[in-house]
Short mmCIF file of C-alpha atoms in Angstrom, two decimals:
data_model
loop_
_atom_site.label_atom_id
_atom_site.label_comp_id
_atom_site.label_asym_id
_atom_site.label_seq_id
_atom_site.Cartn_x
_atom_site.Cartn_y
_atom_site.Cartn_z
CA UNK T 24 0.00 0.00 0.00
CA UNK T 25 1.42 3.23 -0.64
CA UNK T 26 2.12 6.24 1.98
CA UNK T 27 -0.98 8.29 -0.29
CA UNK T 28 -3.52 5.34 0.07
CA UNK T 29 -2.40 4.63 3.76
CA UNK T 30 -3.40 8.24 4.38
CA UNK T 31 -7.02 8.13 2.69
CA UNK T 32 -7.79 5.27 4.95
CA UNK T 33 -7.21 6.85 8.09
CA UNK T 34 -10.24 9.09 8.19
CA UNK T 35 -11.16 8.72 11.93
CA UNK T 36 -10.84 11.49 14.66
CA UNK T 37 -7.25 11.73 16.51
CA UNK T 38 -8.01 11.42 20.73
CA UNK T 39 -5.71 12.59 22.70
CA UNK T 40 -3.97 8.85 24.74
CA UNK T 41 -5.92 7.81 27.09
CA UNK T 42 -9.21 9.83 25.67
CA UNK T 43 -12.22 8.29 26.25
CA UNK T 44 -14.45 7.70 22.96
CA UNK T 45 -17.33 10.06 22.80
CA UNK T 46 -20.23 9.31 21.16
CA UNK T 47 -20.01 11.14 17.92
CA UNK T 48 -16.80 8.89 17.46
CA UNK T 49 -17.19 7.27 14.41
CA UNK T 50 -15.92 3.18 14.59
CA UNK T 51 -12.99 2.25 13.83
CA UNK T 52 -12.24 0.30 10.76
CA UNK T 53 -11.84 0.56 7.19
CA UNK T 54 -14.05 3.00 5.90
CA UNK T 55 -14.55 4.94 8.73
CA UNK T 56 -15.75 8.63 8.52
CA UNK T 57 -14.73 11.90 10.84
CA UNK T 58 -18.25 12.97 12.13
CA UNK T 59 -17.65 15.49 14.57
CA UNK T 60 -18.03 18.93 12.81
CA UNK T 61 -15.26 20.78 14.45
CA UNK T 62 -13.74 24.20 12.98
CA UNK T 63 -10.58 23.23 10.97
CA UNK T 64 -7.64 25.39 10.51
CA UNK T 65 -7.58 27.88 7.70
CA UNK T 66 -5.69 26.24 4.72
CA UNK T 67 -3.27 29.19 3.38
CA UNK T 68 -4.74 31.83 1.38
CA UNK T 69 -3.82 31.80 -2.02
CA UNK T 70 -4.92 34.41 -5.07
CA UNK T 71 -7.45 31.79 -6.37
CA UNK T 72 -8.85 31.14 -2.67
CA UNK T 73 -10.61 33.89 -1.60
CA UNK T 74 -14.08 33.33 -1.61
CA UNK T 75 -15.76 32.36 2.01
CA UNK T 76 -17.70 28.66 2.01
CA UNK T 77 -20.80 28.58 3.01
CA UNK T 78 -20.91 26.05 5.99
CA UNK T 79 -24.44 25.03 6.54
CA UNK T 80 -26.82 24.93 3.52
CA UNK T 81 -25.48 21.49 1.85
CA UNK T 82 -26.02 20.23 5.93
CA UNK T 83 -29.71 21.46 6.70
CA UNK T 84 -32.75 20.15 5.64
CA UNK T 85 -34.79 20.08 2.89
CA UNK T 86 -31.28 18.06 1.29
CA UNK T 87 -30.60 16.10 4.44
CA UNK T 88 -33.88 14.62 4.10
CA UNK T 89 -34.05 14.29 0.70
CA UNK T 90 -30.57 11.82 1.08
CA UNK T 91 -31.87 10.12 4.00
CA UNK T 92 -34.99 8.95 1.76
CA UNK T 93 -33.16 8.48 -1.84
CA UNK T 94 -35.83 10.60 -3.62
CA UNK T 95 -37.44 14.17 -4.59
CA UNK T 96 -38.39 16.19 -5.55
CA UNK T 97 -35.77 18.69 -5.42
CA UNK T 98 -34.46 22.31 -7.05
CA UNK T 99 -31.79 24.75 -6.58
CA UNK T 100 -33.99 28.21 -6.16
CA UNK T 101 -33.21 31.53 -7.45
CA UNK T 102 -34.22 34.60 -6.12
CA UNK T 103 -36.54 35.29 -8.73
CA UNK T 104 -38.72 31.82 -8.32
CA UNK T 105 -36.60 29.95 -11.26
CA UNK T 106 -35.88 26.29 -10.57
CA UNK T 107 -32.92 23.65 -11.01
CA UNK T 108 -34.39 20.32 -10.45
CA UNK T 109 -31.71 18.04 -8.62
CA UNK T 110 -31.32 14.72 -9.58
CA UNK T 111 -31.74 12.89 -6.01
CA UNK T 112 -32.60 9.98 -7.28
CA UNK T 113 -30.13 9.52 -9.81
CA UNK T 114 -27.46 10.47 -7.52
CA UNK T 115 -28.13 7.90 -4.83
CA UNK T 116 -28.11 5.04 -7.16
CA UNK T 117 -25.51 3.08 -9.15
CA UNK T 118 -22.76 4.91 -11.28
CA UNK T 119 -24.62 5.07 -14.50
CA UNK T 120 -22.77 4.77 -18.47
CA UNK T 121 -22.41 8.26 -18.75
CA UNK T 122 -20.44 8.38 -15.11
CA UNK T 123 -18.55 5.00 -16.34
CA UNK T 124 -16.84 7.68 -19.25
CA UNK T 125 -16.00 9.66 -16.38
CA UNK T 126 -14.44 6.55 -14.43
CA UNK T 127 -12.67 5.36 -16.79
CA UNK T 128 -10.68 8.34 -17.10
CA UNK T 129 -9.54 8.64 -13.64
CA UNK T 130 -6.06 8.24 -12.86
CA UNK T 131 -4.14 7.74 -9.08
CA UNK T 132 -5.33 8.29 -6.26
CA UNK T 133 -9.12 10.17 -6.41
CA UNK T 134 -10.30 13.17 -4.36
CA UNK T 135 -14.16 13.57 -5.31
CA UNK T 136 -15.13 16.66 -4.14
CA UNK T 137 -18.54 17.00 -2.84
CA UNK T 138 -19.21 13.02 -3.83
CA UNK T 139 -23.14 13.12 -1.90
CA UNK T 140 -24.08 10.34 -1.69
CA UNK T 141 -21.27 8.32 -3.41
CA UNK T 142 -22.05 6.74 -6.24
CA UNK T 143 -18.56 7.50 -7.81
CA UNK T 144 -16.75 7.14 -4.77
CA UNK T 145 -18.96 3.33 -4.44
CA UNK T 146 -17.72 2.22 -7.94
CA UNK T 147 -13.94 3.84 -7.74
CA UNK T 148 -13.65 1.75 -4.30
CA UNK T 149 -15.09 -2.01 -5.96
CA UNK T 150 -12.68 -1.35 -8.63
CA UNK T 151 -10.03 -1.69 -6.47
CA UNK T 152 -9.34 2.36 -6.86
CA UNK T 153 -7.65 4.58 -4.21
CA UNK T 154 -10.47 6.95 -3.59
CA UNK T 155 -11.78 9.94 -1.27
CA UNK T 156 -14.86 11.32 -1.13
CA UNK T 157 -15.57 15.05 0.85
CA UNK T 158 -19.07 16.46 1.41
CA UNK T 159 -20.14 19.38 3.67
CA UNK T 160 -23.63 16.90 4.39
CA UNK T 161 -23.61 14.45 7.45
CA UNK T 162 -25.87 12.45 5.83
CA UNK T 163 -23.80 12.34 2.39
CA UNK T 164 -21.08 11.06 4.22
CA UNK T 165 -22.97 8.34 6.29
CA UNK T 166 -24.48 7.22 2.86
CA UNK T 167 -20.77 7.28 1.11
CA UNK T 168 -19.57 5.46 4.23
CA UNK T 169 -22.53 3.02 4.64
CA UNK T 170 -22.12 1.73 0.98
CA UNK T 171 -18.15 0.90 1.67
CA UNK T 172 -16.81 4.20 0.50
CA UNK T 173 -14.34 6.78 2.75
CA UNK T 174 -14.97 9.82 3.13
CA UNK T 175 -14.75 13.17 5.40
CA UNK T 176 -17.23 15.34 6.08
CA UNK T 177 -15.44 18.43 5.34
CA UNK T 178 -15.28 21.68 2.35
CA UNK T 179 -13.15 21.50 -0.19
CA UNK T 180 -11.44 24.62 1.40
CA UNK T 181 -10.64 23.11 4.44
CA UNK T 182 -7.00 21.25 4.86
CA UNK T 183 -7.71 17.90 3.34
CA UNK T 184 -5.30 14.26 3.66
CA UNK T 185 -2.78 14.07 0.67
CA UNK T 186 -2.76 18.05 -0.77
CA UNK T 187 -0.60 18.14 -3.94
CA UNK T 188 -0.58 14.29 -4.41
CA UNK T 189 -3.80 13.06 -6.07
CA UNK T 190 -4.00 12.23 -9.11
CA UNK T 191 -7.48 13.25 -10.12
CA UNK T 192 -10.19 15.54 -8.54
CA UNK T 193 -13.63 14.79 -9.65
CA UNK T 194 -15.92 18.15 -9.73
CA UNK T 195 -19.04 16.66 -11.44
CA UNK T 196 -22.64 17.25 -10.78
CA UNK T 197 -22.50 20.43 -11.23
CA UNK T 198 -19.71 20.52 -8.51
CA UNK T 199 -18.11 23.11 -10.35
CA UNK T 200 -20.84 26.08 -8.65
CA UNK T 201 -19.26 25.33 -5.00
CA UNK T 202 -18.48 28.61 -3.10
CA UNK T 203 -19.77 30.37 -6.30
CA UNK T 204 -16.74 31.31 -7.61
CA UNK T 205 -15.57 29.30 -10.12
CA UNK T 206 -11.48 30.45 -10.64
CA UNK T 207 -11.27 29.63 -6.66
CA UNK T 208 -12.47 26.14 -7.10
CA UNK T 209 -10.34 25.32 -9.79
CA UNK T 210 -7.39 27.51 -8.25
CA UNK T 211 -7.61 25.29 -4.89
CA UNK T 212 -7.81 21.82 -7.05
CA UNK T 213 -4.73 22.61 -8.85
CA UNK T 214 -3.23 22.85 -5.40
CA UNK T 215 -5.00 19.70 -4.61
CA UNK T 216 -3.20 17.38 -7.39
CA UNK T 217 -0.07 16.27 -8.26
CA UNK T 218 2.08 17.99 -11.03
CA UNK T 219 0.46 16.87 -13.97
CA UNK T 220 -2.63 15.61 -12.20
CA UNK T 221 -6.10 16.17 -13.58
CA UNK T 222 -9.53 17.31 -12.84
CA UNK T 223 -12.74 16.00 -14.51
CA UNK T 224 -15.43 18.91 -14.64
CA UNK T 225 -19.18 18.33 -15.64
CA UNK T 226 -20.47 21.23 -17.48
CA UNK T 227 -23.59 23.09 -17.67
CA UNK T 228 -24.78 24.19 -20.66
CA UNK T 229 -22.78 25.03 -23.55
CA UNK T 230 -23.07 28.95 -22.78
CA UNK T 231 -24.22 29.22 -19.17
CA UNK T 232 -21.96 31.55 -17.27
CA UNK T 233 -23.36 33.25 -13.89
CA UNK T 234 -23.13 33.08 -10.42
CA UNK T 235 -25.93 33.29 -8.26
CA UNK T 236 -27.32 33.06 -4.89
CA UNK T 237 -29.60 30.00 -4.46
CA UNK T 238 -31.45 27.89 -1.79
CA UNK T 239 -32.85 24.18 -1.48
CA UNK T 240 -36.26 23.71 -1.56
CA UNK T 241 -38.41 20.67 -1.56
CA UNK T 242 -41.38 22.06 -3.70
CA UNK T 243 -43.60 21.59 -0.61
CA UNK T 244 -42.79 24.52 1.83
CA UNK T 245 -39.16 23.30 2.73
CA UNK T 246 -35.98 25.05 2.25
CA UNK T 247 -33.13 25.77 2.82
CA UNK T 248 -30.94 29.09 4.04
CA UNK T 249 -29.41 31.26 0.49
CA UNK T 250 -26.02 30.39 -0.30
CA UNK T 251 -23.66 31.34 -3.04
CA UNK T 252 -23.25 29.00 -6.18
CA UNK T 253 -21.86 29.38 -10.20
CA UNK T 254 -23.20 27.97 -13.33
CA UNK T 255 -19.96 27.19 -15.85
CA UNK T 256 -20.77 25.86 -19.53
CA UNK T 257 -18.11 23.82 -21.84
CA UNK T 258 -17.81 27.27 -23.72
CA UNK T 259 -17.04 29.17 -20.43
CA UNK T 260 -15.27 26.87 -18.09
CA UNK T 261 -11.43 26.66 -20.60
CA UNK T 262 -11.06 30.44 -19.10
CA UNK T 263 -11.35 29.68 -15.54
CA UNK T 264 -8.97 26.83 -15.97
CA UNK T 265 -6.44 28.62 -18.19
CA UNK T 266 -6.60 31.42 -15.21
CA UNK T 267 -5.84 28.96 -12.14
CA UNK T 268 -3.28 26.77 -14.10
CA UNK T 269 -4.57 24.02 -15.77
CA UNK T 270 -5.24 23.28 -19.77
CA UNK T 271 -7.78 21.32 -21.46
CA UNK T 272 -7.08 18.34 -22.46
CA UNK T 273 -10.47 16.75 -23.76
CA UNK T 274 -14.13 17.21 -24.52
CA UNK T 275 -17.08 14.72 -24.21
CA UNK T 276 -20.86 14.48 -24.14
CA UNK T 277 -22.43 11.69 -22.79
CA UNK T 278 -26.16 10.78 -22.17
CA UNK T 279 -27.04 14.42 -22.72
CA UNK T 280 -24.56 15.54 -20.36
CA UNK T 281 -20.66 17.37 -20.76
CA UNK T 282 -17.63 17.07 -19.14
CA UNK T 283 -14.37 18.24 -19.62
CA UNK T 284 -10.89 16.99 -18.79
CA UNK T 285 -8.54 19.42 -17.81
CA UNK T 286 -4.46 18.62 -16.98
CA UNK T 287 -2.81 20.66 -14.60
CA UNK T 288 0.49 22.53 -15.83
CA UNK T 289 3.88 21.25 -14.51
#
């Protein structure tokens, strides 16, 4: 096993010796997930990381719920009433054929950042695949956990196990609108992955561009507090990257939906 996946694997919460366990203590084991929510040490502040993460709205309900059950309906909601329905159920089941193209083009070790539920992390792991999944939702990480997957409960912004050594980040979903700013994103994934590493992005539309403050809602009265998030098309997203260090390397469509490959510069 190498020093990188030795590293993923040990996930659980450091005690001081002689600390007794307390019971937000996850088990120990393979697999195991950090569960206590405490406030992590800033990461260092670079020119592509300055946009503050939201901390609660991926953890409150009407989304908590929504995992906890496997099903909708639910939308991202602008200010002015539009809707973005979210694919719950999708999302909590099996890695579909237009997520296998995605798979298959992972390389190293795999950091997928805000994984939900886990479908990715789920089929990276019985593949035999070195793999880390980080979501901001309790109840994302219990189901990534639950279905054999590791993973922390932690942002993207936070210090995270293995920075500068993975070999692929995974921003898919529509992964790439977390914190809202787009060029911070990708700027802290290029400090995520090796030299030469990678980062596969799926794409909005083709000329979607914004950023915009949304909430959860259920479509039955529930919702969620406003939080920042970005939009990034196939046509829009080669500028962010070329501005935070990385180059594109490929372009697909699959199943109706885009992605894009990008390869960090040495």
């Amino acid at each position: 096993m190498s020093a990188l996946e030795s590293e993923t694997q040990e996930l659980h919460v450091r005690r001081a010796p002689g600390e007794p366990r307390r019971p937000l203590d996850p088990p120990t084991g393979p697999g195991r997930v950090e569960r206590r929510l405490r406030a992590a040490p800033e990461p260092p502040v670079t020119e592509h990381a300055q946009t503050p993460v939201p901390r609660h709205p991926w953890r409150a309900d009407p989304w908590s719920d929504a995992l906890r059950t496997g099903q909708g309906p639910l939308f991202l909601r602008r200010a002015d009433g539009w809707l973005l329905p979210l694919e719950v159920e999708r999302w909590c089941a099996e890695a579909d054929p237009a997520d296998a193209t995605v798979l298959d083009r992972c390389e190293g070790p795999v950091l997928d950042i805000g994984c939900g539920p886990g479908r990715l992390v789920h089929a990276l792991a019985a593949a035999g695949r070195p793999v880390l999944g980080i979501d901001l939702c309790p109840e994302a990480v219990d189901r990534t956990v639950s279905g054999g997957g590791s993973a922390l409960c932690r942002s993207v912004f936070d210090p995270l196990p293995s920075e500068g050594r993975w070999g692929t980040v995974l921003l898919m979903d529509g992964n790439i609108g977390i914190g809202g700013d787009p060029g911070s994103l990708l700027g802290r994934a290029a400090a995520l992955v090796a030299p030469g590493g990678q980062a596969l992005v799926e794409t909005a539309g083709p000329d979607v561009d914004e950023r915009i403050e949304v909430r959860v809602v259920d479509g039955r009265g529930a919702r969620g507090a406003d939080f920042p998030w970005a939009r990034v098309g196939a046509r829009a997203l080669p500028a962010y990257a070329d501005a935070t260090g990385w180059w594109v390397e490929r372009r697909w469509r699959a199943r109706g939906r885009s992605f894009l490959q990008l390869r960090r510069r040495s």
